[in-house]
Amino acid sequence: MRDLLRIKDLTVAIGDKVIVRKVNLSVGRGEMHVIMGPNAAGKSTLLAAIMGLPRTRILKGSIIFEGVEITNKPCYERAKMGIALAHQIPPAVKGVRFSEVAKALIERCGCSDHTLMAKMLRVDKLLERDLFVGFSGGERKRAELYLTMIQGPKLALLDEPDSGVDLESLSIIANVIEYLIRKKNASIILVTHSGAILEKLSRISKTHIMINGEIVYSGYPDDIIPIVTKFGYRKSVEILLGDSR
Ligand code: ADP
Ligand code: MG
């Protein structure tokens, strides 16, 4: 089966600084790929480049989604094609209600199970507030995931859905990610720095380690996570590459 997303030899800059280097990544339908790595490795920049956020500048390589080259397509076209990004730190928007943004997305994307999603993510009580204004860590991540889900994405890019959230929110978020894959057959690229959410997810297809803008190791989560937890990223990559030689 043709991959949903294919990234070939992608090099991305922000301003004059090269951040992502020579990344190759293929994601099939219904697959979940995890990208781990230290701070400033370029994980968020890679997701931003896949989404086509204007701050990213693609210097080399290509991004192909459902067989269509999207490397130079603007962000809104990629969104229409079914790519959605849940930001690492979504901005607080004073004067705009969460419910207004949700309503616009529900109408545009024809989402029919938004009530169920709001319930699953426990955002009902937040909907009448200004978007992300004064939200706690867990509330912010649940609200951001809700806005992502109601777009009915074919590919959801989730940037650290586990950072700064309490244990209860972590379980809720993990359940919803599994639901996206199981019930919606969505594909997911999930970035995590801490790996906190990984033990709650059972459907990870592959885990990639990114350091200095490059994917330096790809493998199976059960082989990678215990080593990373013990030795940190850089040392783990040496060990893992040593093992595979
Ligand atoms: P990660 O998500 O892995 O922590 P990022 O992709 O956010 O890493 O950032 C990678 C590098 O790019 C960092 O050194 C960061 O400072 C730099 N960077 C990110 N965004 C910008 C920007 N808008 N302007 C300048 N440098 C940036
Ligand atoms: Mg980041």
Tab-separated table of C-alpha atoms and ligand atoms in Angstrom:
chain	number	residue	atom	x	y	z
A	1	MET	CA	0.000	0.000	0.000
A	2	ARG	CA	1.215	3.485	-0.840
A	3	ASP	CA	2.468	5.492	2.140
A	4	LEU	CA	0.278	8.330	3.376
A	5	LEU	CA	3.327	10.536	3.930
A	6	ARG	CA	6.784	10.313	2.419
A	7	ILE	CA	9.532	12.682	3.370
A	8	LYS	CA	12.652	12.480	1.251
A	9	ASP	CA	16.004	13.981	2.126
A	10	LEU	CA	14.413	16.992	3.788
A	11	THR	CA	16.561	19.896	4.921
A	12	VAL	CA	14.816	22.836	6.593
A	13	ALA	CA	16.034	26.232	7.774
A	14	ILE	CA	14.523	28.912	9.952
A	15	GLY	CA	15.933	32.219	8.793
A	16	ASP	CA	19.534	31.416	7.887
A	17	LYS	CA	19.915	28.576	10.358
A	18	VAL	CA	19.666	24.988	9.113
A	19	ILE	CA	17.618	23.104	11.694
A	20	VAL	CA	16.450	19.852	10.087
A	21	ARG	CA	18.949	17.841	8.038
A	22	LYS	CA	18.412	15.147	5.419
A	23	VAL	CA	15.369	13.588	7.043
A	24	ASN	CA	13.765	10.552	5.429
A	25	LEU	CA	10.510	9.278	6.893
A	26	SER	CA	7.606	7.221	5.560
A	27	VAL	CA	4.320	6.924	7.416
A	28	GLY	CA	1.630	4.453	6.368
A	29	ARG	CA	-2.096	4.758	7.000
A	30	GLY	CA	-3.062	4.030	10.581
A	31	GLU	CA	0.557	4.072	11.709
A	32	MET	CA	1.937	5.975	14.669
A	33	HIS	CA	5.526	7.169	14.489
A	34	VAL	CA	7.225	8.619	17.543
A	35	ILE	CA	10.055	11.130	17.306
A	36	MET	CA	12.182	11.501	20.424
A	37	GLY	CA	15.231	13.600	21.064
A	38	PRO	CA	16.832	16.222	23.260
A	39	ASN	CA	15.722	19.847	23.426
A	40	ALA	CA	16.514	21.905	20.326
A	41	ALA	CA	17.033	18.786	18.175
A	42	GLY	CA	14.621	20.168	15.551
A	43	LYS	CA	11.566	18.036	16.345
A	44	SER	CA	9.072	20.917	16.364
A	45	THR	CA	10.670	22.379	13.247
A	46	LEU	CA	10.194	19.088	11.398
A	47	LEU	CA	6.478	19.053	12.308
A	48	ALA	CA	6.180	22.740	11.349
A	49	ALA	CA	7.772	21.953	7.949
A	50	ILE	CA	5.331	19.077	7.331
A	51	MET	CA	2.447	21.432	8.198
A	52	GLY	CA	3.976	24.147	6.011
A	53	LEU	CA	4.146	26.866	8.667
A	54	PRO	CA	5.560	30.002	7.022
A	55	ARG	CA	8.550	30.259	9.356
A	56	THR	CA	10.082	27.119	7.841
A	57	ARG	CA	12.186	27.293	4.696
A	58	ILE	CA	12.707	24.060	2.808
A	59	LEU	CA	16.200	24.056	1.337
A	60	LYS	CA	16.240	20.563	-0.088
A	61	GLY	CA	14.152	17.419	-0.398
A	62	SER	CA	10.442	16.781	-0.729
A	63	ILE	CA	7.261	16.029	1.188
A	64	ILE	CA	4.674	13.835	-0.503
A	65	PHE	CA	1.202	13.358	0.957
A	66	GLU	CA	-1.196	10.838	-0.586
A	67	GLY	CA	1.006	10.760	-3.661
A	68	VAL	CA	0.874	14.546	-4.117
A	69	GLU	CA	3.957	16.696	-3.706
A	70	ILE	CA	3.169	19.316	-1.047
A	71	THR	CA	6.701	20.618	-0.444
A	72	ASN	CA	5.770	24.118	-1.588
A	73	LYS	CA	2.060	24.163	-0.827
A	74	PRO	CA	0.830	26.698	1.732
A	75	CYS	CA	-0.290	25.605	5.154
A	76	TYR	CA	-4.042	26.055	4.518
A	77	GLU	CA	-3.928	23.728	1.514
A	78	ARG	CA	-2.196	21.057	3.555
A	79	ALA	CA	-4.863	21.503	6.243
A	80	LYS	CA	-7.586	21.000	3.640
A	81	MET	CA	-5.835	17.843	2.447
A	82	GLY	CA	-6.064	16.404	5.972
A	83	ILE	CA	-2.935	17.384	7.882
A	84	ALA	CA	-3.393	18.906	11.341
A	85	LEU	CA	-0.848	20.098	13.885
A	86	ALA	CA	-1.263	20.190	17.655
A	87	HIS	CA	1.290	22.791	18.763
A	88	GLN	CA	3.776	22.263	21.544
A	89	ILE	CA	2.743	25.571	23.117
A	90	PRO	CA	-0.491	26.921	21.632
A	91	PRO	CA	-0.832	30.675	22.059
A	92	ALA	CA	-3.454	32.181	24.378
A	93	VAL	CA	-5.987	34.166	22.343
A	94	LYS	CA	-7.706	36.864	24.379
A	95	GLY	CA	-11.202	37.844	23.254
A	96	VAL	CA	-11.798	34.702	21.151
A	97	ARG	CA	-13.877	31.979	22.679
A	98	PHE	CA	-12.731	28.385	22.456
A	99	SER	CA	-16.282	27.418	21.360
A	100	GLU	CA	-16.190	29.864	18.407
A	101	VAL	CA	-12.975	28.369	17.051
A	102	ALA	CA	-14.307	24.851	17.612
A	103	LYS	CA	-17.602	25.672	15.875
A	104	ALA	CA	-15.828	27.060	12.808
A	105	LEU	CA	-13.660	23.946	12.533
A	106	ILE	CA	-16.601	21.582	13.061
A	107	GLU	CA	-18.564	23.314	10.287
A	108	ARG	CA	-15.657	23.428	7.885
A	109	CYS	CA	-14.543	19.861	8.461
A	110	GLY	CA	-17.991	18.275	8.852
A	111	CYS	CA	-17.051	16.596	12.110
A	112	SER	CA	-20.017	14.537	13.347
A	113	ASP	CA	-18.672	13.155	16.626
A	114	HIS	CA	-17.405	16.355	18.220
A	115	THR	CA	-19.670	15.907	21.251
A	116	LEU	CA	-18.089	12.542	21.983
A	117	MET	CA	-14.626	14.023	21.488
A	118	ALA	CA	-15.373	16.928	23.854
A	119	LYS	CA	-16.523	14.397	26.424
A	120	MET	CA	-13.530	12.120	25.972
A	121	LEU	CA	-11.141	15.054	26.352
A	122	ARG	CA	-13.208	16.712	29.105
A	123	VAL	CA	-13.193	20.107	27.475
A	124	ASP	CA	-16.924	20.890	27.907
A	125	LYS	CA	-16.346	23.287	30.773
A	126	LEU	CA	-13.571	25.084	28.924
A	127	LEU	CA	-15.536	25.846	25.778
A	128	GLU	CA	-17.002	29.146	26.989
A	129	ARG	CA	-13.628	30.534	28.025
A	130	ASP	CA	-11.185	32.530	25.924
A	131	LEU	CA	-8.990	30.133	23.971
A	132	PHE	CA	-6.080	28.847	26.077
A	133	VAL	CA	-6.239	31.928	28.362
A	134	GLY	CA	-5.288	30.797	31.865
A	135	PHE	CA	-5.592	27.113	30.936
A	136	SER	CA	-3.559	24.699	33.072
A	137	GLY	CA	-0.966	22.467	31.373
A	138	GLY	CA	-3.382	19.538	31.097
A	139	GLU	CA	-6.294	21.721	29.986
A	140	ARG	CA	-4.187	23.306	27.285
A	141	LYS	CA	-3.048	19.978	25.865
A	142	ARG	CA	-6.552	18.472	25.983
A	143	ALA	CA	-8.034	21.561	24.309
A	144	GLU	CA	-5.355	21.570	21.599
A	145	LEU	CA	-5.922	17.873	20.920
A	146	TYR	CA	-9.675	18.512	20.694
A	147	LEU	CA	-9.139	21.222	18.052
A	148	THR	CA	-6.911	18.794	16.166
A	149	MET	CA	-9.367	15.893	16.347
A	150	ILE	CA	-12.424	17.830	15.179
A	151	GLN	CA	-10.580	18.540	11.932
A	152	GLY	CA	-10.863	14.818	11.189
A	153	PRO	CA	-7.190	14.629	10.205
A	154	LYS	CA	-5.745	11.887	8.036
A	155	LEU	CA	-2.374	12.814	9.523
A	156	ALA	CA	-2.150	14.333	13.006
A	157	LEU	CA	1.141	15.913	14.052
A	158	LEU	CA	1.218	15.952	17.839
A	159	ASP	CA	3.973	18.066	19.358
A	160	GLU	CA	4.672	16.942	22.913
A	161	PRO	CA	1.096	16.098	23.907
A	162	ASP	CA	2.553	14.809	27.191
A	163	SER	CA	4.581	17.810	28.345
A	164	GLY	CA	3.400	19.573	31.477
A	165	VAL	CA	0.315	17.416	31.986
A	166	ASP	CA	-0.902	15.660	35.108
A	167	LEU	CA	-1.268	11.870	35.198
A	168	GLU	CA	-5.036	11.945	34.708
A	169	SER	CA	-4.771	14.145	31.606
A	170	LEU	CA	-1.964	11.921	30.338
A	171	SER	CA	-4.261	8.875	30.377
A	172	ILE	CA	-7.075	10.807	28.707
A	173	ILE	CA	-4.731	12.050	25.978
A	174	ALA	CA	-3.280	8.572	25.393
A	175	ASN	CA	-6.788	7.083	25.080
A	176	VAL	CA	-7.778	9.692	22.527
A	177	ILE	CA	-4.622	9.094	20.467
A	178	GLU	CA	-5.405	5.368	20.388
A	179	TYR	CA	-8.995	6.218	19.387
A	180	LEU	CA	-7.729	8.344	16.493
A	181	ILE	CA	-5.803	5.388	15.151
A	182	ARG	CA	-8.219	2.565	15.947
A	183	LYS	CA	-11.528	4.192	15.077
A	184	LYS	CA	-10.474	6.844	12.571
A	185	ASN	CA	-7.562	5.066	10.912
A	186	ALA	CA	-5.600	8.319	11.213
A	187	SER	CA	-1.827	8.340	11.027
A	188	ILE	CA	0.140	10.084	13.728
A	189	ILE	CA	3.569	11.575	14.161
A	190	LEU	CA	4.025	12.137	17.857
A	191	VAL	CA	6.932	14.118	19.233
A	192	THR	CA	7.922	13.539	22.821
A	193	HIS	CA	10.889	14.808	24.773
A	194	SER	CA	10.207	12.973	28.003
A	195	GLY	CA	8.596	9.807	26.626
A	196	ALA	CA	6.054	10.043	29.467
A	197	ILE	CA	3.151	9.006	27.269
A	198	LEU	CA	4.790	6.058	25.533
A	199	GLU	CA	4.033	3.375	28.101
A	200	LYS	CA	0.340	4.221	27.727
A	201	LEU	CA	0.344	3.717	23.953
A	202	SER	CA	0.148	0.254	22.459
A	203	ARG	CA	0.107	1.021	18.761
A	204	ILE	CA	3.462	2.596	18.058
A	205	SER	CA	4.769	1.490	14.659
A	206	LYS	CA	8.257	2.961	14.905
A	207	THR	CA	10.321	5.248	17.106
A	208	HIS	CA	12.921	7.623	15.695
A	209	ILE	CA	15.645	9.447	17.579
A	210	MET	CA	16.501	12.925	16.338
A	211	ILE	CA	19.717	14.693	17.311
A	212	ASN	CA	21.051	17.920	15.786
A	213	GLY	CA	18.319	17.928	13.149
A	214	GLU	CA	18.993	14.403	11.906
A	215	ILE	CA	17.122	11.164	12.473
A	216	VAL	CA	20.043	9.125	13.686
A	217	TYR	CA	18.255	5.929	14.687
A	218	SER	CA	14.903	4.307	13.927
A	219	GLY	CA	13.632	1.194	15.594
A	220	TYR	CA	11.046	-0.393	17.788
A	221	PRO	CA	9.959	1.347	20.962
A	222	ASP	CA	10.544	-1.640	23.252
A	223	ASP	CA	14.204	-1.739	22.181
A	224	ILE	CA	14.751	2.014	22.417
A	225	ILE	CA	12.845	3.329	25.398
A	226	PRO	CA	14.523	1.374	28.221
A	227	ILE	CA	17.971	2.382	26.918
A	228	VAL	CA	17.035	6.049	26.486
A	229	THR	CA	15.570	6.163	29.991
A	230	LYS	CA	18.806	4.803	31.408
A	231	PHE	CA	21.490	6.513	29.310
A	232	GLY	CA	19.912	9.611	27.712
A	233	TYR	CA	19.738	10.218	23.974
A	234	ARG	CA	23.311	10.585	22.779
A	235	LYS	CA	24.788	7.637	24.628
A	236	SER	CA	21.771	5.502	23.697
A	237	VAL	CA	22.320	6.115	20.002
A	238	GLU	CA	25.953	4.954	20.341
A	239	ILE	CA	24.767	1.803	22.096
A	240	LEU	CA	21.954	1.115	19.632
A	241	LEU	CA	24.120	1.704	16.565
A	242	GLY	CA	26.827	-0.475	18.107
A	243	ASP	CA	24.259	-3.266	18.584
A	244	SER	CA	23.051	-3.108	15.011
A	245	ARG	CA	26.495	-3.189	13.439
B	1	ADP	P1	12.845	20.781	19.529
B	1	ADP	O1	11.401	20.813	19.215
B	1	ADP	O2	13.531	19.499	19.168
B	1	ADP	O3	13.154	21.170	20.956
B	1	ADP	P2	12.983	23.069	17.759
B	1	ADP	O4	12.608	22.579	16.418
B	1	ADP	O5	11.959	23.842	18.520
B	1	ADP	O6	13.589	21.866	18.619
B	1	ADP	O7	14.241	24.018	17.630
B	1	ADP	C1	15.460	23.596	17.016
B	1	ADP	C2	16.415	24.746	16.954
B	1	ADP	O8	15.878	25.762	16.115
B	1	ADP	C3	16.678	25.402	18.295
B	1	ADP	O9	18.047	25.708	18.388
B	1	ADP	C4	15.843	26.659	18.244
B	1	ADP	O10	16.384	27.696	19.030
B	1	ADP	C5	15.868	27.007	16.773
B	1	ADP	N1	14.658	27.750	16.377
B	1	ADP	C6	13.403	27.297	16.417
B	1	ADP	N2	12.525	28.259	16.021
B	1	ADP	C7	13.276	29.335	15.719
B	1	ADP	C8	12.971	30.639	15.254
B	1	ADP	N3	11.720	31.037	14.999
B	1	ADP	N4	14.027	31.482	15.062
B	1	ADP	C9	15.296	31.099	15.293
B	1	ADP	N5	15.643	29.870	15.734
B	1	ADP	C10	14.653	29.009	15.951
B	2	MG	MG	9.779	21.199	20.361
